[in-house]
CSV table of C-alpha atoms in Angstrom, one decimal:
chain,number,residue,atom,x,y,z
A,1,MET,CA,0.0,0.0,0.0
A,2,VAL,CA,2.8,2.4,0.8
A,3,LEU,CA,4.4,1.8,-2.6
A,4,ALA,CA,1.2,2.3,-4.4
A,5,GLY,CA,0.7,5.6,-2.5
A,6,VAL,CA,4.3,6.7,-3.5
A,7,ALA,CA,3.6,5.9,-7.2
A,8,GLY,CA,0.3,7.8,-7.1
A,9,LEU,CA,1.8,10.8,-5.4
A,10,CYS,CA,4.6,11.0,-8.0
A,11,LEU,CA,2.0,11.2,-10.7
A,12,ALA,CA,-0.2,13.7,-8.8
A,13,LEU,CA,2.7,16.0,-8.1
A,14,ALA,CA,4.3,15.8,-11.5
A,15,ALA,CA,4.2,19.2,-13.3
A,16,PRO,CA,6.3,21.1,-15.7
A,17,VAL,CA,9.0,23.0,-13.9
A,18,SER,CA,9.1,26.0,-16.2
A,19,GLY,CA,8.1,28.4,-13.4
A,20,PRO,CA,11.7,29.3,-12.2
A,21,VAL,CA,12.5,30.5,-15.7
A,22,ALA,CA,9.4,32.7,-15.9
A,23,ALA,CA,10.0,34.0,-12.4
A,24,ARG,CA,13.6,34.9,-13.1
A,25,GLN,CA,12.5,36.7,-16.3
A,26,ALA,CA,9.9,38.7,-14.4
A,27,GLY,CA,12.5,39.5,-11.7
A,28,ASP,CA,15.2,40.5,-14.2
A,29,ALA,CA,12.7,42.7,-16.1
A,30,ALA,CA,11.7,44.6,-12.9
A,31,ARG,CA,15.4,45.0,-11.8
A,32,ASP,CA,16.3,46.3,-15.3
A,33,ALA,CA,13.4,48.7,-15.1
A,34,ALA,CA,14.6,49.9,-11.7
A,35,GLU,CA,18.0,50.7,-13.1
A,36,ALA,CA,16.4,52.6,-16.0
A,37,LEU,CA,14.4,54.7,-13.6
A,38,GLU,CA,17.6,55.4,-11.6
A,39,ALA,CA,19.3,56.5,-14.9
A,40,ALA,CA,16.3,58.8,-15.6
A,41,SER,CA,16.6,60.4,-12.2
A,42,VAL,CA,20.3,61.2,-13.0
A,43,LEU,CA,19.1,62.8,-16.3
A,44,LEU,CA,16.7,64.9,-14.4
A,45,ASP,CA,19.4,66.1,-12.0
A,46,THR,CA,21.7,67.1,-14.9
A,47,ALA,CA,19.0,68.6,-17.1
A,48,ASP,CA,19.2,72.1,-15.5
A,49,SER,CA,22.8,72.5,-16.6
A,50,ALA,CA,22.2,71.2,-20.1
A,51,ARG,CA,22.7,73.6,-23.0
A,52,ASP,CA,19.3,72.7,-24.4
A,53,ARG,CA,17.1,72.2,-21.4
A,54,VAL,CA,14.0,71.4,-23.4
A,55,ALA,CA,15.7,68.6,-25.3
A,56,ALA,CA,17.3,67.3,-22.2
A,57,LEU,CA,14.0,67.3,-20.3
A,58,THR,CA,12.2,65.7,-23.2
A,59,ASP,CA,14.7,62.8,-23.1
A,60,THR,CA,14.3,62.6,-19.3
A,61,VAL,CA,10.5,62.4,-19.6
A,62,ARG,CA,10.7,59.7,-22.2
A,63,ALA,CA,13.3,57.8,-20.1
A,64,PHE,CA,10.9,57.9,-17.2
A,65,GLU,CA,8.0,56.7,-19.4
A,66,ASP,CA,10.0,53.8,-20.7
A,67,GLY,CA,11.3,52.8,-17.3
A,68,LEU,CA,7.9,53.0,-15.7
A,69,ALA,CA,6.3,51.0,-18.5
A,70,ALA,CA,9.0,48.3,-18.1
A,71,MET,CA,8.5,48.4,-14.3
A,72,ARG,CA,4.8,48.0,-14.6
A,73,GLU,CA,5.1,45.0,-16.9
A,74,GLY,CA,7.8,43.4,-14.8
A,75,LEU,CA,5.9,43.8,-11.5
A,76,ARG,CA,2.6,42.7,-13.1
A,77,ASP,CA,4.3,39.5,-14.4
A,78,ALA,CA,5.9,38.9,-11.0
A,79,ALA,CA,2.5,39.3,-9.3
A,80,ILE,CA,0.8,37.0,-11.7
A,81,ARG,CA,3.5,34.4,-11.3
A,82,GLU,CA,3.3,34.6,-7.5
A,83,THR,CA,-0.5,34.1,-7.6
A,84,GLU,CA,-0.1,31.1,-9.9
A,85,LEU,CA,2.5,29.5,-7.6
A,86,THR,CA,0.5,30.2,-4.4
A,87,ARG,CA,-2.7,28.7,-5.9
A,88,ARG,CA,-0.8,25.6,-7.1
A,89,LEU,CA,0.8,25.0,-3.7
A,90,ALA,CA,-2.5,25.5,-2.0
A,91,ALA,CA,-4.1,22.9,-4.4
A,92,GLN,CA,-1.3,20.4,-3.6
A,93,GLU,CA,-1.5,20.9,0.2
A,94,GLU,CA,-3.2,17.5,0.8
A,95,GLU,CA,-0.8,15.7,-1.6
A,96,VAL,CA,2.2,17.3,0.0
A,97,ALA,CA,1.0,16.1,3.5
A,98,GLN,CA,0.7,12.6,2.1
A,99,LEU,CA,4.1,12.8,0.5
A,100,LEU,CA,5.6,13.8,3.8
A,101,GLY,CA,3.9,10.8,5.5
A,102,VAL,CA,5.3,8.4,2.8
A,103,LEU,CA,8.8,9.8,3.1
A,104,THR,CA,8.6,9.4,6.8
A,105,ALA,CA,7.5,5.8,6.4
A,106,LEU,CA,10.4,5.1,4.1
A,107,GLY,CA,12.9,7.0,6.3
A,108,ASN,CA,15.6,5.7,8.6
A,109,ARG,CA,13.1,4.6,11.2
A,110,ALA,CA,11.3,2.2,8.8
A,111,GLN,CA,11.9,-1.5,9.7
A,112,PRO,CA,13.2,-4.0,7.2
A,113,GLU,CA,9.9,-5.9,7.4
A,114,THR,CA,8.1,-2.9,6.0
A,115,LEU,CA,9.4,-3.8,2.6
A,116,LEU,CA,8.5,-7.5,2.9
A,117,HIS,CA,5.9,-8.6,0.3
A,118,PRO,CA,3.2,-11.3,0.9
A,119,GLN,CA,4.3,-13.0,-2.4
A,120,GLY,CA,7.6,-14.0,-0.9
A,121,PRO,CA,11.2,-13.2,-2.0
A,122,LEU,CA,10.2,-12.4,-5.6
A,123,GLY,CA,7.6,-9.9,-4.6
A,124,THR,CA,10.0,-8.4,-2.1
A,125,ALA,CA,12.6,-8.0,-4.8
A,126,ARG,CA,10.0,-6.4,-7.1
A,127,SER,CA,9.0,-4.0,-4.3
A,128,GLY,CA,12.6,-3.1,-3.8
A,129,MET,CA,13.0,-2.3,-7.5
A,130,LEU,CA,9.9,-0.1,-7.4
A,131,VAL,CA,11.2,1.8,-4.4
A,132,ALA,CA,14.5,2.4,-6.1
A,133,ALA,CA,12.7,3.6,-9.2
A,134,VAL,CA,10.3,5.9,-7.3
A,135,THR,CA,12.8,7.4,-4.9
A,136,PRO,CA,14.5,9.7,-7.5
A,137,GLY,CA,11.1,10.9,-8.6
A,138,LEU,CA,10.1,11.7,-5.0
A,139,ALA,CA,13.4,13.7,-4.6
A,140,ALA,CA,12.8,15.6,-7.8
A,141,GLN,CA,9.2,16.5,-6.7
A,142,ALA,CA,10.4,17.6,-3.3
A,143,ALA,CA,13.1,19.8,-4.9
A,144,ALA,CA,10.4,21.3,-7.3
A,145,LEU,CA,8.2,22.1,-4.3
A,146,ARG,CA,11.1,23.7,-2.5
A,147,ALA,CA,11.9,25.7,-5.6
A,148,ASP,CA,8.3,26.9,-5.8
A,149,LEU,CA,8.4,28.1,-2.2
A,150,GLU,CA,11.6,29.9,-2.7
A,151,GLU,CA,10.2,31.6,-5.8
A,152,VAL,CA,7.2,32.8,-4.0
A,153,THR,CA,9.4,34.3,-1.3
A,154,ALA,CA,11.7,35.9,-3.8
A,155,LEU,CA,8.8,37.4,-5.9
A,156,ARG,CA,7.2,38.9,-2.8
A,157,GLN,CA,10.5,40.4,-1.8
A,158,LEU,CA,11.0,41.7,-5.3
A,159,GLN,CA,7.6,43.5,-5.3
A,160,GLN,CA,8.2,45.0,-1.9
A,161,ASN,CA,11.6,46.4,-2.9
A,162,ALA,CA,10.3,47.6,-6.2
A,163,ALA,CA,7.3,49.5,-4.7
A,164,ARG,CA,9.6,52.2,-3.4
A,165,THR,CA,11.4,52.5,-6.7
A,166,LEU,CA,8.1,52.8,-8.5
A,167,GLU,CA,6.9,55.5,-6.2
A,168,GLU,CA,10.1,57.5,-6.7
A,169,GLY,CA,9.8,57.0,-10.5
A,170,LEU,CA,6.2,58.3,-10.5
A,171,SER,CA,7.3,61.3,-8.5
A,172,GLY,CA,10.3,61.8,-10.8
A,173,VAL,CA,8.3,61.8,-14.0
A,174,GLN,CA,5.9,64.3,-12.6
A,175,ASN,CA,8.8,66.6,-11.6
A,176,ALA,CA,10.3,66.2,-15.1
A,177,ARG,CA,7.0,67.1,-16.8
A,178,THR,CA,6.7,70.2,-14.6
A,179,ALA,CA,10.3,71.2,-15.4
A,180,LEU,CA,9.7,70.6,-19.1
A,181,SER,CA,6.6,72.8,-19.2
A,182,GLN,CA,8.5,75.6,-17.5
A,183,ALA,CA,11.5,75.2,-19.9
A,184,ILE,CA,9.2,75.4,-22.9
A,185,ALA,CA,7.6,78.6,-21.5
A,186,ASP,CA,11.0,80.1,-20.9
A,187,ARG,CA,12.3,79.3,-24.4
A,188,THR,CA,12.9,82.2,-26.7
A,189,ASP,CA,15.3,80.9,-29.3
A,190,LEU,CA,12.9,79.2,-31.7
A,191,PRO,CA,12.7,80.5,-35.3
A,192,ARG,CA,9.3,81.7,-36.5
A,193,ARG,CA,7.7,81.2,-39.8
A,194,PHE,CA,5.0,83.7,-39.2
A,195,THR,CA,3.3,85.6,-36.3
A,196,GLU,CA,-0.1,84.2,-35.3
A,197,ASP,CA,-3.1,86.4,-36.0
A,198,PRO,CA,-5.6,85.5,-33.2
A,199,VAL,CA,-8.5,87.4,-34.8
A,200,GLN,CA,-8.2,85.5,-38.1
A,201,THR,CA,-7.8,82.3,-36.2
A,202,GLU,CA,-11.0,82.9,-34.2
A,203,ILE,CA,-12.9,83.8,-37.3
A,204,LEU,CA,-11.7,80.6,-39.0
A,205,ILE,CA,-12.8,78.5,-36.0
A,206,ALA,CA,-16.2,80.2,-35.9
A,207,ALA,CA,-16.8,79.6,-39.5
A,208,THR,CA,-15.5,76.0,-39.5
A,209,GLU,CA,-17.8,73.0,-39.2
A,210,THR,CA,-15.3,70.3,-40.1
A,211,LEU,CA,-11.6,69.5,-39.6
A,212,GLN,CA,-11.1,69.5,-43.3
A,213,GLY,CA,-12.5,73.0,-43.6
A,214,PHE,CA,-10.3,74.3,-40.8
A,215,ALA,CA,-7.2,72.7,-42.3
A,216,SER,CA,-7.9,74.2,-45.7
A,217,GLY,CA,-8.4,77.6,-44.1
A,218,LEU,CA,-5.0,77.5,-42.4
A,219,SER,CA,-3.3,78.1,-45.8
A,220,GLN,CA,-4.8,81.6,-45.7
A,221,ILE,CA,-3.2,82.4,-42.3
A,222,GLY,CA,0.5,83.2,-41.8
A,223,GLU,CA,1.4,84.6,-45.2
A,224,GLY,CA,4.8,86.2,-45.4
A,225,ALA,CA,7.0,83.5,-44.0
A,226,GLU,CA,10.1,84.7,-42.2
A,227,ALA,CA,12.1,81.5,-41.6
A,228,ASP,CA,13.7,79.4,-44.3
A,229,PRO,CA,11.5,76.6,-45.6
A,230,LEU,CA,11.9,73.2,-44.1
A,231,PRO,CA,13.5,70.5,-46.2
A,232,PRO,CA,11.2,68.0,-47.8
A,233,ILE,CA,10.7,64.7,-46.0
A,234,GLY,CA,9.4,62.6,-48.9
A,235,ASP,CA,12.4,60.2,-48.5
A,236,ARG,CA,11.3,59.4,-45.0
A,237,LYS,CA,7.7,58.5,-46.0
A,238,GLY,CA,6.7,55.4,-44.1
A,239,LEU,CA,9.6,55.6,-41.7
A,240,LEU,CA,8.5,58.4,-39.3
A,241,PRO,CA,8.1,57.4,-35.7
A,242,LEU,CA,4.8,57.8,-34.0
A,243,PRO,CA,4.4,61.1,-32.0
A,244,VAL,CA,3.6,59.2,-28.8
A,245,ARG,CA,4.3,55.9,-27.1
A,246,GLY,CA,1.1,54.0,-27.9
A,247,VAL,CA,-0.7,51.2,-29.6
A,248,LEU,CA,-2.8,51.4,-32.7
A,249,ILE,CA,-6.4,50.6,-31.9
A,250,ARG,CA,-8.2,51.9,-35.0
A,251,GLY,CA,-7.0,52.4,-38.5
A,252,ALA,CA,-8.0,55.0,-41.0
A,253,GLY,CA,-11.5,54.6,-42.2
A,254,GLU,CA,-12.4,52.1,-39.6
A,255,ALA,CA,-15.8,52.7,-37.8
A,256,ASP,CA,-15.8,53.4,-34.1
A,257,ALA,CA,-18.3,52.1,-31.5
A,258,ALA,CA,-20.9,54.6,-32.8
A,259,GLY,CA,-20.3,53.6,-36.4
A,260,VAL,CA,-18.5,56.8,-37.2
A,261,THR,CA,-15.6,56.6,-39.6
A,262,ARG,CA,-12.8,59.1,-39.8
A,263,PRO,CA,-9.7,59.3,-42.1
A,264,GLY,CA,-7.2,59.3,-39.2
A,265,ILE,CA,-5.9,56.6,-36.8
A,266,VAL,CA,-6.4,56.3,-33.1
A,267,LEU,CA,-3.6,55.4,-30.7
A,268,ALA,CA,-4.1,54.2,-27.2
A,269,THR,CA,-1.6,55.8,-24.8
A,270,ARG,CA,-0.8,55.8,-21.1
A,271,PRO,CA,-2.0,58.7,-19.0
A,272,GLN,CA,0.2,61.9,-19.2
A,273,ALA,CA,2.2,60.4,-22.1
A,274,LEU,CA,4.4,63.0,-23.9
A,275,VAL,CA,3.6,63.8,-27.5
A,276,THR,CA,6.4,65.0,-29.7
A,277,THR,CA,6.8,66.1,-33.3
A,278,PRO,CA,8.2,63.2,-35.4
A,279,THR,CA,10.2,65.6,-37.6
A,280,ALA,CA,11.0,69.3,-37.8
A,281,ALA,CA,7.8,71.2,-38.3
A,282,THR,CA,6.0,74.5,-38.0
A,283,ILE,CA,3.2,74.8,-35.6
A,284,ARG,CA,0.1,75.9,-37.6
A,285,TYR,CA,-2.4,75.7,-34.8
A,286,ASN,CA,-2.5,74.9,-31.1
A,287,GLY,CA,-5.8,75.0,-29.1
A,288,PRO,CA,-9.3,73.6,-28.9
A,289,LEU,CA,-11.1,72.7,-32.1
A,290,LEU,CA,-14.7,71.4,-32.7
A,291,ASP,CA,-15.2,68.2,-30.8
A,292,TYR,CA,-11.6,67.1,-31.0
A,293,GLY,CA,-10.5,68.6,-27.7
A,294,LEU,CA,-7.1,70.3,-27.7
A,295,VAL,CA,-5.5,70.0,-31.1
A,296,SER,CA,-1.9,70.6,-32.4
A,297,ILE,CA,-1.5,70.9,-36.2
A,298,LEU,CA,2.0,70.7,-37.5
A,299,GLU,CA,3.3,71.5,-41.0
A,300,PRO,CA,6.6,69.5,-41.7
A,301,GLN,CA,6.6,70.8,-45.3
A,302,ALA,CA,4.4,72.9,-47.6
A,303,GLY,CA,1.1,71.2,-48.4
A,304,LEU,CA,1.5,68.5,-45.7
A,305,LEU,CA,-0.2,68.7,-42.3
A,306,PHE,CA,0.0,66.4,-39.2
A,307,VAL,CA,-3.2,66.8,-37.1
A,308,LEU,CA,-2.9,65.6,-33.5
A,309,ALA,CA,-6.1,65.7,-31.5
A,310,GLY,CA,-7.2,64.7,-28.0
A,311,LEU,CA,-4.4,66.2,-25.9
A,312,GLU,CA,-4.8,67.7,-22.4
A,313,ALA,CA,-2.0,70.2,-22.8
A,314,VAL,CA,-0.3,71.8,-25.8
A,315,TYR,CA,3.0,73.5,-26.0
A,316,GLY,CA,4.2,76.4,-28.2
A,317,SER,CA,2.4,78.8,-30.4
A,318,ALA,CA,1.4,79.0,-34.0
A,319,GLY,CA,4.3,80.1,-36.3
A,320,GLU,CA,7.1,78.5,-34.2
A,321,VAL,CA,9.4,76.1,-36.0
A,322,LEU,CA,10.1,73.0,-33.9
A,323,PRO,CA,13.1,70.7,-34.2
A,324,ALA,CA,12.4,67.0,-34.6
A,325,GLY,CA,11.5,65.3,-31.4
A,326,SER,CA,10.3,68.5,-29.7
A,327,PRO,CA,7.4,68.2,-27.3
A,328,VAL,CA,4.0,69.5,-28.5
A,329,GLY,CA,1.8,68.4,-25.7
A,330,LEU,CA,0.7,65.9,-23.0
A,331,MET,CA,-2.1,63.3,-23.0
A,332,GLY,CA,-4.7,63.5,-20.2
A,333,GLY,CA,-5.5,61.2,-17.3
A,334,ALA,CA,-3.6,60.5,-14.1
A,335,ASP,CA,-0.7,58.2,-13.4
A,336,PRO,CA,-1.7,55.0,-11.6
A,337,GLN,CA,-0.8,54.4,-8.0
A,338,ALA,CA,1.9,52.0,-7.2
A,339,GLY,CA,-0.6,49.6,-5.6
A,340,ASP,CA,-2.6,49.5,-8.8
A,341,VAL,CA,0.5,48.6,-10.8
A,342,VAL,CA,1.5,45.6,-8.8
A,343,SER,CA,-2.0,44.1,-8.8
A,344,PRO,CA,-2.3,41.0,-11.1
A,345,SER,CA,-5.7,42.4,-12.3
A,346,GLY,CA,-4.3,45.9,-13.0
A,347,GLU,CA,-2.4,47.0,-16.1
A,348,GLY,CA,-1.6,44.7,-18.9
A,349,GLY,CA,-2.7,43.8,-22.3
A,350,GLY,CA,-3.3,47.5,-23.0
A,351,ALA,CA,-5.5,48.1,-19.9
A,352,GLY,CA,-3.2,50.8,-18.7
A,353,ARG,CA,-3.5,52.8,-21.9
A,354,SER,CA,-6.6,54.7,-21.0
A,355,GLU,CA,-6.1,57.8,-23.2
A,356,THR,CA,-6.5,58.1,-27.0
A,357,LEU,CA,-4.7,60.3,-29.5
A,358,TYR,CA,-6.4,60.9,-32.9
A,359,MET,CA,-4.0,61.6,-35.8
A,360,GLU,CA,-4.7,62.7,-39.3
A,361,VAL,CA,-2.3,63.4,-42.2
A,362,ARG,CA,-3.5,65.8,-44.9
A,363,GLN,CA,-1.8,66.4,-48.2
A,364,GLY,CA,-3.2,69.4,-50.0
A,365,ASP,CA,-6.9,69.4,-49.2
A,366,GLN,CA,-7.1,65.6,-49.0
A,367,PRO,CA,-6.6,63.2,-46.0
A,368,VAL,CA,-4.3,60.3,-46.5
A,369,ASP,CA,-3.7,57.2,-44.4
A,370,PRO,CA,-1.2,58.2,-41.6
A,371,LEU,CA,0.4,54.8,-41.9
A,372,ASP,CA,1.6,55.8,-45.3
A,373,TRP,CA,3.9,58.1,-43.5
A,374,PHE,CA,4.4,56.6,-40.0
A,375,THR,CA,5.8,53.2,-38.9
A,376,THR,CA,4.4,51.1,-36.0
A,377,ASP,CA,6.2,48.3,-34.1
């Protein structure tokens, strides 16, 4: 009976031991993210002395965004793995108790007659062979259980240690955004293509019923360019980076939940994500427009417009010429709390990307698919 119980337990406790690899990967990801956040903090400390504070702070905000995103994913994976291990160990509690009993029965205190078999010497020999065959399996299962327990302890410790780093990162990125906003407000060295005419702009907005009509009317504002024209970007068509860290959730011409189709694309982003210009461009318009919320319209070359809508804050004023990678605004929403990040049911699979940026590209008076110009990964 003892031998039958041993064989049954070996089968019951047998399970793939891929967990340690997954746990190490989650732990390594969280640790790498912590190092990235520390590097971002160093960038923030040195940004004040940088020659171009706006560029330095833009890099700092992006570094914080990337580090926080990696930390969120690493901690979420670690939390999920810990939950899986805990549930598996709880489900095996009865089998583990039986295993301990069997091991005790086969321990040093077991008497030789324990292994005697009613069928005589041949049965006893067979029983001995079964014990010899089963014992390595028992040792392997015991080692696997011990490894699972050690993983649970390590993952819990990892999450506790990372919580403080995450809090510091969330505070750091907010400080970096504030410093960036101030640096942009203090900037006076940008070239200008034209001086904004607020009266003409307001008249155009009042007379406009569609984004197409507004974009067409912009060509009548800002005559008499002062800066040199920007170089053409036709050779970069299809290669431009997206203006925000995000995921494509609706393509050009695809209907939304209300059945409405628009010629632009929709990107899901994390709250407070930084939006930048993918190439050098002139700001043609910054401000509220129709039902699009805050809008930034950029002109990288004559006859080509990038329309970015749905921002919570916009930077700069019409007529300014921005270098590639310059910040043009921030998305809305609020950063999650550290406790929400480490929850297995929290962010993941795009759940943390609660904000949406709408982007159109217009050539002449016609919209074109933005993915003709931009690349996604």
